[in-house]
Amino acid sequence: MVSDERALAKMKDEDLILSPFDGIEKGAVLQECRIFNDLQLNTRRCEQVLIRLLYLVGQGDHLSSEEATNVFFSVTKLFQANEPSLRRLVYLAIKELAHTAEEVIIVTNCLTKDINSDVDMYRANATRVLCKITDAQMVQQIERYLKQEIVDRNPVVASAALVSGQQLIMHNKGDVVRRWVNEVTQALDHKSPMVQYHALALLYLIKQHDRLAVSKLVQSMCRQGVRSPMATVLLIRYVARIIADEPPSQVQDAYGEPRPFFGFLEACLKHRSDVVIYEASRAIANLPNVTPTELQHAVSILQRFLVQPKPSLRFAAIRTLNQIASTMPLAVTSCNADMEVLIADHNRSIATLAITTLLRTGSENSIERLLKQIQTFLSDIADEFKVKVVSAIHALCIKYPSKYYALMNFLGNALREEGGFEFKRAIVDAYLGLMDKIPESKETCLSHLCEFIEDCEHTQLSTRILHLLGKEGPSMPEPGKYIRYIYNRLILENATVRAAAVSALSSFAAGSASESLRKSVAVLLRQSLMDSDDEVRDRATFFSKSLGLEAYQKHTGESRNPEEVSKMQEGTKNMLSLPCPIANLEAELLLYVASGNSEQAFDISSVSKAAMMSTAGHPTLETGDATNRQSALGRAQRGRPTPPADLAAEVLKVPDFTSLGRPFKSCPPKDLTEAETEYTAQVIVHLYESHVILEFVCVNTLNDQLLENVFVQVDTSAASGLGGMTIVPAARLAYGEPARNYVSIERTDDGEYPLGDLACTMKFIVKDVDPSTGEPDEEGYEDEYGLDDLPLTISNLMAKPAELPGSFKAAWEALGPDNEVADSFLLEQHDNVASAVKGMMALLGMAPCEGTEVANDRARGHILLMTGVFMPGIQVMLHSKFTVASDGVNLEIVLRSEDLSISEVLANSITGTE
Amino acid sequence: MFSALWQSILEWLQTLFFQQEMELTILGLQNAGKTTLVNLISTGDFTDDRIPTVGFNMRRVQKGGVTLKMWDLGGQARFRTMWERYCRGVSAVVFVIDAADEDRFETARVELQDILSRRALDGIPVLVLANKSDLPGAIKDVDEMVDVFGLKDIHNHEVSVYSISAKNSTNIDVTLQWLIDHGSKKASSSTAAAVVSAPDPPSTSTIPPKPSS
């Protein structure tokens, strides 16, 4: 008894358990492998050495090619022994060494012999090893054995051959495998489920690049049915893949009628095997654009799984439900009762998924109860899940703003919990998001965050919160209470946080007119003037000076008059805020440094305030369906240019235009030709204060022509505000290589904006080329090619600001009513609000604010708020109200800007009857 | 515990009864008849029309109280570099030549000389077999073989030459006897003995009887 207990105690102490694999060393094992060469083999010892060798390789110990080759050849000597257990280890060893050792082909003959033996275990294993070591050329010689094995009666042998076929295909040795279709099809009817499964997988792999063949295979399999559950699961996956690959247009055509294969999926929901049922419901849940009706049956199946005793089933079901809930919460609400039970599940992963699903599907009145339940187990789960819970709560807060108080309390508690950086950051992010969306929550948010930084180990989060306090604190009803928290940071934290605290503290002095507040800030800052860290000291000194706080610090007693103070505050604020987006500033600075011209000082006011356009908005490349993707691919192959990330990158390189600097705005590329024409041209419009530069990107798609001196002639007679032009032609336009040419048009001084249509004609000299040699003819002739007109509209002149205002209302008030223009129109061309909103956005090219760009099709009215930067950097804001009228859409606009004439130009550009 | 003990008893018994175990390596260019010869020795039947050996064949045969372990290696050029790995420590090396394929004698000579010049093979007795003596135009004269393949220049091996026909089973019995003799010699005495006897000029002591046919 006693010894038993001792043994148990030993077992518990994990350090004391000796693994049979302890202390295995590569050198020793390689030494031991020499016994394989002994004249008289000791098979038992050989087995043990092989096991050690396999362990070593399995643990990732690297054998050099030479070591592996030596060991491998020793192992081949073991083919003389006939013990099944030793032979099996030999197979494994060869498979493991096959990649590193050289000349592994030497065992081919031995393995072929084993394949032809009458021991099924040898046959199956030898097949797998043989396919592993063979090369593409050798496969031909062993093909007939494999083909025979595929139709073998023994399931182990047949499966080994089928799986080996897959391996061959995956390692690009599979050309012969494609000839096995007959045998593999025969194996589909094998009585063993395993063989059916492997046969289907191989058949699919053989045909996978032939869409039609795959679809035929799947169709016939669906019809005749498969007996093996695993094969059915596979079939469901293939069906799902076919449906997902189908171009969406076809799905739309079949609107109303059930989509192809849906009947099969539904039938699988009635299968007797759980795996199949689950796979089918998962496939249905993942259908593109799945409708609630289609989902209904699958959801009810998953609901049944939720109460199964097997944890794997519950987990699978709740995971899929969770996925559905993220897009269609309503479809899952029927499972709410069952999911609530799962919150108490032993398995934490199931419980967490249940919670996050419920948070999405739950109704407003169940939130508080849910929160209480989460609270109890939040500390038990992994950070990754905690982050998920937090983001679910965040989403919920925005959905039900009235519940913010309860949710916020939950977040506050969560902040106090143990947790890693990711978790805390998710919470802080959630707070920031909430403050934006729910203004009344601001005070609670700030006080929670203040508490958090009292005991926060993450410098990054502390500085972020301090910055926030500096920004929001001064405008709160009781600014004084935040100062205490900030001051604590000054005393207790590291230099980075202290510096942030100084800035935050100073912003209270900068943002408040109260004499006493300024005074206390000055006193608090005094000690930072002597801080050990340079940055902290610099900041403290700077703010003390610029805000006029030294007076208090030196006890001179004299106070400044309020006017002077507010002037100083204004000055400090201006100094701290950049007049332009950082990305633009960075690009300009890089350009400045690259130019090497350090004589001239960098002028920050020349940096554009507009957001830089990026490729993300390029429409043709974004649509994901197959046909479009293919044509996009085809274009790229034909040398169609893809726009560079910085649209102005090319024009900045042209020597003639460097004096102009960076354009105010570069519009996204616009096609001036159809896609499939002899020559294609795209234009990028660059707008400058004094010029408009058109960058034409031309492609010659004829391989028997070389174009020279290519330029585009632009007729400006139908446009306003444009004067003389300069042309920079492209010297040569060879087949398939895009070339750029430019037209620079001066703008007139009369205050007219460049608006109207420009007629464009491409002119060039053609030289015929012999496509086979690529040699052009000596003689060329002039020719021209008509391009589409290029319209210049208001939206060309308008840029979207880099950062949207946090509050439209505040920015609107700040702009003031001085240059306000109000007008109303009847838009007859639109019959619903949504299309009118879309039209308005396209017309003006401004950035919509506060999510007002989404209008419901059936809404009677809508308010659209937009902001933009008009050439050459004038802020414009628009408040527009749409209402449905009997004969169109009524539009009332109020435009504010920094320039009255611009407000008028914009208002005039809106077409409609007044 | 018991099984280990049992195993060692078994092994001891084995050494008593099957003391004479010998390892052979069979080399030669492709299509010389190596695999056919091995099959003939192990089964006693002649099988024609073999597919080329990819890699090697391993055969164990009991002959006259000696267990022969035969490593029959592929003769294609890609496998010749690997021959050496299977020659180390064997009792004898058998080199099979297609006696009717005069065009490849030179290649066979180079390969034979090359493999026998390796240090690892020093002292291992070599049996050169001129196979296919039944074919018209095949060299049957052993002295001619010694000259053509430069066997007199080999000093650190005991070299013997036989002219055989696997098809007609000509001289297979003497070949077997040679193998068994060398197997027993090695097993009973030591490897050193083989080395000492090596420098004898091979042609005199090992010229086989003239073929009877």
Coordinates of N, CA and C in Angstrom, one line a residue, chain A residues 502-611:
Chain A
V502 N 2.2 66.0 -18.7 CA 2.5 67.5 -18.8 C 1.7 68.1 -19.9
S503 N 1.6 67.5 -21.0 CA 0.8 68.0 -22.1 C -0.6 68.1 -21.7
A504 N -1.1 67.0 -21.1 CA -2.5 67.0 -20.7 C -2.8 68.1 -19.7
L505 N -1.9 68.2 -18.8 CA -2.2 69.2 -17.7 C -2.2 70.6 -18.4
S506 N -1.3 70.8 -19.2 CA -1.2 72.2 -19.8 C -2.4 72.5 -20.6
S507 N -3.0 71.5 -21.2 CA -4.2 71.8 -22.1 C -5.3 72.2 -21.2
F508 N -5.3 71.9 -19.9 CA -6.3 72.5 -19.0 C -6.1 74.0 -18.9
A509 N -4.8 74.4 -18.7 CA -4.6 75.8 -18.6 C -4.9 76.5 -19.9
A510 N -4.7 75.8 -21.0 CA -4.9 76.4 -22.4 C -6.4 76.5 -22.7
G511 N -7.2 75.6 -22.1 CA -8.6 75.5 -22.5 C -9.5 76.2 -21.5
S512 N -9.0 76.7 -20.4 CA -9.9 77.3 -19.4 C -9.5 78.8 -19.2
A513 N -10.5 79.6 -18.9 CA -10.3 81.0 -18.7 C -10.2 81.2 -17.2
S514 N -10.5 80.2 -16.4 CA -10.5 80.4 -15.0 C -9.1 80.7 -14.4
E515 N -9.0 81.8 -13.7 CA -7.8 82.2 -13.1 C -7.2 81.2 -12.1
S516 N -8.1 80.6 -11.3 CA -7.6 79.7 -10.2 C -7.1 78.4 -10.8
L517 N -7.8 78.0 -11.9 CA -7.4 76.7 -12.6 C -6.0 76.9 -13.2
R518 N -5.8 78.0 -13.8 CA -4.5 78.3 -14.4 C -3.4 78.3 -13.4
K519 N -3.8 78.9 -12.3 CA -2.8 79.1 -11.2 C -2.4 77.7 -10.7
S520 N -3.4 76.8 -10.4 CA -3.1 75.5 -9.9 C -2.2 74.7 -10.9
V521 N -2.6 74.8 -12.2 CA -1.8 74.1 -13.2 C -0.4 74.6 -13.1
A522 N -0.2 75.9 -13.0 CA 1.1 76.4 -13.0 C 1.9 75.9 -11.8
V523 N 1.3 75.8 -10.7 CA 2.0 75.3 -9.5 C 2.4 73.8 -9.7
L524 N 1.4 73.1 -10.3 CA 1.7 71.6 -10.5 C 2.8 71.4 -11.5
L525 N 2.9 72.3 -12.5 CA 3.9 72.1 -13.5 C 5.3 72.5 -13.0
R526 N 5.3 73.2 -11.9 CA 6.6 73.8 -11.5 C 7.7 72.7 -11.2
Q527 N 7.2 71.6 -10.6 CA 8.2 70.5 -10.3 C 8.7 69.8 -11.6
S528 N 7.8 69.8 -12.6 CA 8.3 69.2 -13.9 C 9.3 70.0 -14.6
L529 N 9.4 71.3 -14.2 CA 10.5 72.1 -14.8 C 11.9 71.6 -14.4
M530 N 11.9 70.8 -13.4 CA 13.2 70.3 -12.9 C 13.2 68.8 -13.1
D531 N 12.4 68.2 -14.0 CA 12.3 66.8 -14.1 C 13.7 66.3 -14.7
S532 N 13.9 65.0 -14.4 CA 15.2 64.4 -14.8 C 15.2 64.1 -16.3
D533 N 14.0 64.0 -16.9 CA 13.9 63.6 -18.3 C 13.8 64.9 -19.2
D534 N 14.6 64.9 -20.3 CA 14.6 66.1 -21.1 C 13.2 66.4 -21.7
E535 N 12.6 65.4 -22.2 CA 11.3 65.6 -22.9 C 10.3 66.3 -21.9
V536 N 10.2 65.7 -20.7 CA 9.3 66.2 -19.8 C 9.6 67.7 -19.4
R537 N 10.9 67.9 -19.2 CA 11.3 69.3 -18.9 C 11.0 70.3 -20.0
D538 N 11.3 69.8 -21.2 CA 11.1 70.7 -22.4 C 9.6 71.0 -22.5
R539 N 8.8 70.0 -22.4 CA 7.4 70.3 -22.5 C 6.9 71.2 -21.5
A540 N 7.3 71.0 -20.2 CA 6.9 71.9 -19.1 C 7.3 73.3 -19.3
T541 N 8.6 73.5 -19.8 CA 9.1 74.8 -20.0 C 8.3 75.5 -21.1
F542 N 8.1 74.7 -22.2 CA 7.4 75.3 -23.4 C 6.0 75.8 -22.9
F543 N 5.3 75.0 -22.3 CA 3.9 75.3 -21.9 C 3.9 76.5 -20.9
S544 N 4.8 76.4 -20.0 CA 4.8 77.5 -19.0 C 5.0 78.9 -19.7
K545 N 5.9 78.8 -20.6 CA 6.2 80.1 -21.3 C 5.1 80.5 -22.2
S546 N 4.7 79.6 -23.0 CA 3.7 80.0 -24.1 C 2.3 80.3 -23.4
L547 N 2.0 79.8 -22.3 CA 0.8 80.0 -21.7 C 0.9 81.1 -20.6
G548 N 2.1 81.7 -20.5 CA 2.2 82.7 -19.5 C 2.0 82.3 -18.1
L549 N 2.5 81.1 -17.7 CA 2.3 80.6 -16.4 C 3.5 80.9 -15.5
E550 N 4.6 81.4 -16.1 CA 5.8 81.6 -15.2 C 5.4 82.6 -14.1
A551 N 4.5 83.5 -14.4 CA 4.2 84.5 -13.4 C 3.8 83.9 -12.1
Y552 N 2.9 82.8 -12.2 CA 2.5 82.2 -10.9 C 3.7 81.4 -10.3
Q553 N 4.5 80.8 -11.2 CA 5.5 80.0 -10.7 C 6.6 80.8 -10.0
K554 N 6.8 82.0 -10.4 CA 7.8 82.8 -9.7 C 7.3 83.6 -8.6
H555 N 6.1 83.4 -8.3 CA 5.5 84.2 -7.1 C 5.6 85.7 -7.3
T556 N 5.6 86.2 -8.5 CA 5.7 87.6 -8.6 C 4.3 88.3 -8.3
G557 N 3.3 87.4 -8.4 CA 2.0 87.9 -8.0 C 1.3 88.7 -9.0
E558 N 2.0 89.2 -10.0 CA 1.3 90.0 -11.0 C 0.5 89.1 -11.9
S559 N -0.7 89.4 -12.2 CA -1.5 88.6 -13.1 C -1.7 89.3 -14.4
R560 N -1.9 88.5 -15.5 CA -2.1 89.1 -16.8 C -3.6 89.4 -17.0
N561 N -3.8 90.3 -17.9 CA -5.2 90.5 -18.2 C -5.8 89.4 -19.1
P562 N -7.1 89.2 -19.0 CA -7.7 88.1 -19.7 C -7.5 88.1 -21.2
E563 N -7.5 89.3 -21.8 CA -7.3 89.3 -23.2 C -6.0 88.7 -23.7
E564 N -4.9 89.1 -22.9 CA -3.6 88.6 -23.2 C -3.6 87.1 -23.1
V565 N -4.2 86.6 -22.0 CA -4.3 85.2 -21.8 C -4.9 84.4 -22.9
S566 N -6.1 84.9 -23.3 CA -6.8 84.2 -24.4 C -6.0 84.2 -25.7
K567 N -5.2 85.3 -25.9 CA -4.4 85.3 -27.1 C -3.3 84.2 -27.0
M568 N -2.7 84.1 -25.8 CA -1.6 83.2 -25.6 C -2.2 81.7 -25.8
Q569 N -3.4 81.5 -25.2 CA -4.0 80.2 -25.4 C -4.2 79.9 -26.8
E570 N -4.7 80.9 -27.6 CA -4.9 80.6 -29.0 C -3.6 80.3 -29.7
G571 N -2.6 81.0 -29.4 CA -1.3 80.8 -30.0 C -0.8 79.4 -29.8
T572 N -0.9 79.0 -28.5 CA -0.4 77.7 -28.2 C -1.1 76.6 -28.9
K573 N -2.4 76.8 -29.0 CA -3.3 75.7 -29.7 C -2.8 75.6 -31.2
N574 N -2.7 76.8 -31.8 CA -2.3 76.8 -33.2 C -0.9 76.1 -33.4
M575 N -0.1 76.4 -32.5 CA 1.3 75.8 -32.6 C 1.2 74.3 -32.5
L576 N 0.3 73.8 -31.7 CA 0.3 72.4 -31.5 C -0.4 71.6 -32.6
S577 N -1.3 72.3 -33.3 CA -2.1 71.5 -34.2 C -1.5 71.7 -35.6
L578 N -1.4 70.6 -36.3 CA -0.8 70.7 -37.7 C -1.9 71.2 -38.6
P579 N -1.6 72.0 -39.6 CA -2.6 72.5 -40.5 C -2.9 71.5 -41.6
C580 N -2.3 70.3 -41.6 CA -2.6 69.4 -42.7 C -2.5 68.0 -42.2
P581 N -3.0 67.0 -42.9 CA -2.9 65.6 -42.5 C -1.4 65.2 -42.5
I582 N -1.1 64.3 -41.5 CA 0.3 63.9 -41.3 C 0.8 63.2 -42.5
A583 N 0.0 62.3 -43.2 CA 0.4 61.6 -44.3 C 0.9 62.5 -45.4
N584 N 0.1 63.6 -45.7 CA 0.5 64.5 -46.7 C 1.8 65.2 -46.3
L585 N 1.9 65.6 -45.1 CA 3.1 66.3 -44.6 C 4.3 65.4 -44.8
E586 N 4.2 64.1 -44.5 CA 5.3 63.2 -44.6 C 5.7 63.1 -46.1
A587 N 4.7 62.9 -47.0 CA 5.0 62.8 -48.4 C 5.8 64.1 -48.9
E588 N 5.3 65.3 -48.5 CA 5.9 66.5 -48.9 C 7.4 66.6 -48.4
L589 N 7.5 66.2 -47.1 CA 8.9 66.3 -46.5 C 9.8 65.4 -47.2
L590 N 9.4 64.2 -47.6 CA 10.2 63.2 -48.3 C 10.6 63.8 -49.6
L591 N 9.7 64.5 -50.3 CA 9.9 65.1 -51.6 C 11.0 66.2 -51.4
Y592 N 10.8 67.0 -50.3 CA 11.7 68.1 -50.0 C 13.1 67.6 -49.8
V593 N 13.2 66.6 -49.0 CA 14.5 66.0 -48.7 C 15.2 65.5 -50.0
A594 N 14.4 64.8 -50.8 CA 14.9 64.2 -52.0 C 15.4 65.2 -53.0
S595 N 14.7 66.4 -53.0 CA 15.1 67.4 -54.0 C 16.5 68.0 -53.7
G596 N 16.9 67.9 -52.4 CA 18.3 68.3 -52.0 C 18.4 69.9 -52.0
N597 N 17.3 70.5 -52.2 CA 17.4 72.0 -52.2 C 17.1 72.5 -50.8
S598 N 18.2 72.6 -50.0 CA 17.9 73.0 -48.6 C 18.0 74.5 -48.4
E599 N 18.4 75.2 -49.5 CA 18.4 76.7 -49.4 C 17.1 77.3 -49.1
Q600 N 16.1 76.7 -49.7 CA 14.7 77.2 -49.6 C 14.1 76.5 -48.4
A601 N 13.5 77.3 -47.5 CA 12.9 76.7 -46.3 C 11.6 75.9 -46.7
F602 N 11.3 74.9 -46.0 CA 10.1 74.1 -46.2 C 8.9 74.9 -45.8
D603 N 7.9 75.0 -46.7 CA 6.7 75.8 -46.3 C 5.6 74.9 -46.0
I604 N 5.2 74.9 -44.7 CA 4.2 73.9 -44.3 C 2.8 74.3 -44.9
S605 N 2.6 75.6 -45.2 CA 1.3 76.0 -45.6 C 1.0 75.5 -47.0
S606 N 2.1 75.0 -47.7 CA 1.9 74.5 -49.1 C 1.4 73.1 -49.1
V607 N 1.4 72.4 -48.0 CA 1.0 71.0 -47.9 C -0.5 70.9 -48.1
S608 N -0.9 70.0 -48.9 CA -2.3 69.9 -49.2 C -3.1 69.4 -48.0
K609 N -4.3 70.0 -47.9 CA -5.1 69.6 -46.7 C -6.0 68.4 -47.1
A610 N -6.1 68.1 -48.4 CA -7.0 67.1 -48.9 C -6.4 65.7 -48.6
A611 N -7.3 64.7 -48.5 CA -6.8 63.4 -48.3 C -6.2 62.9 -49.6

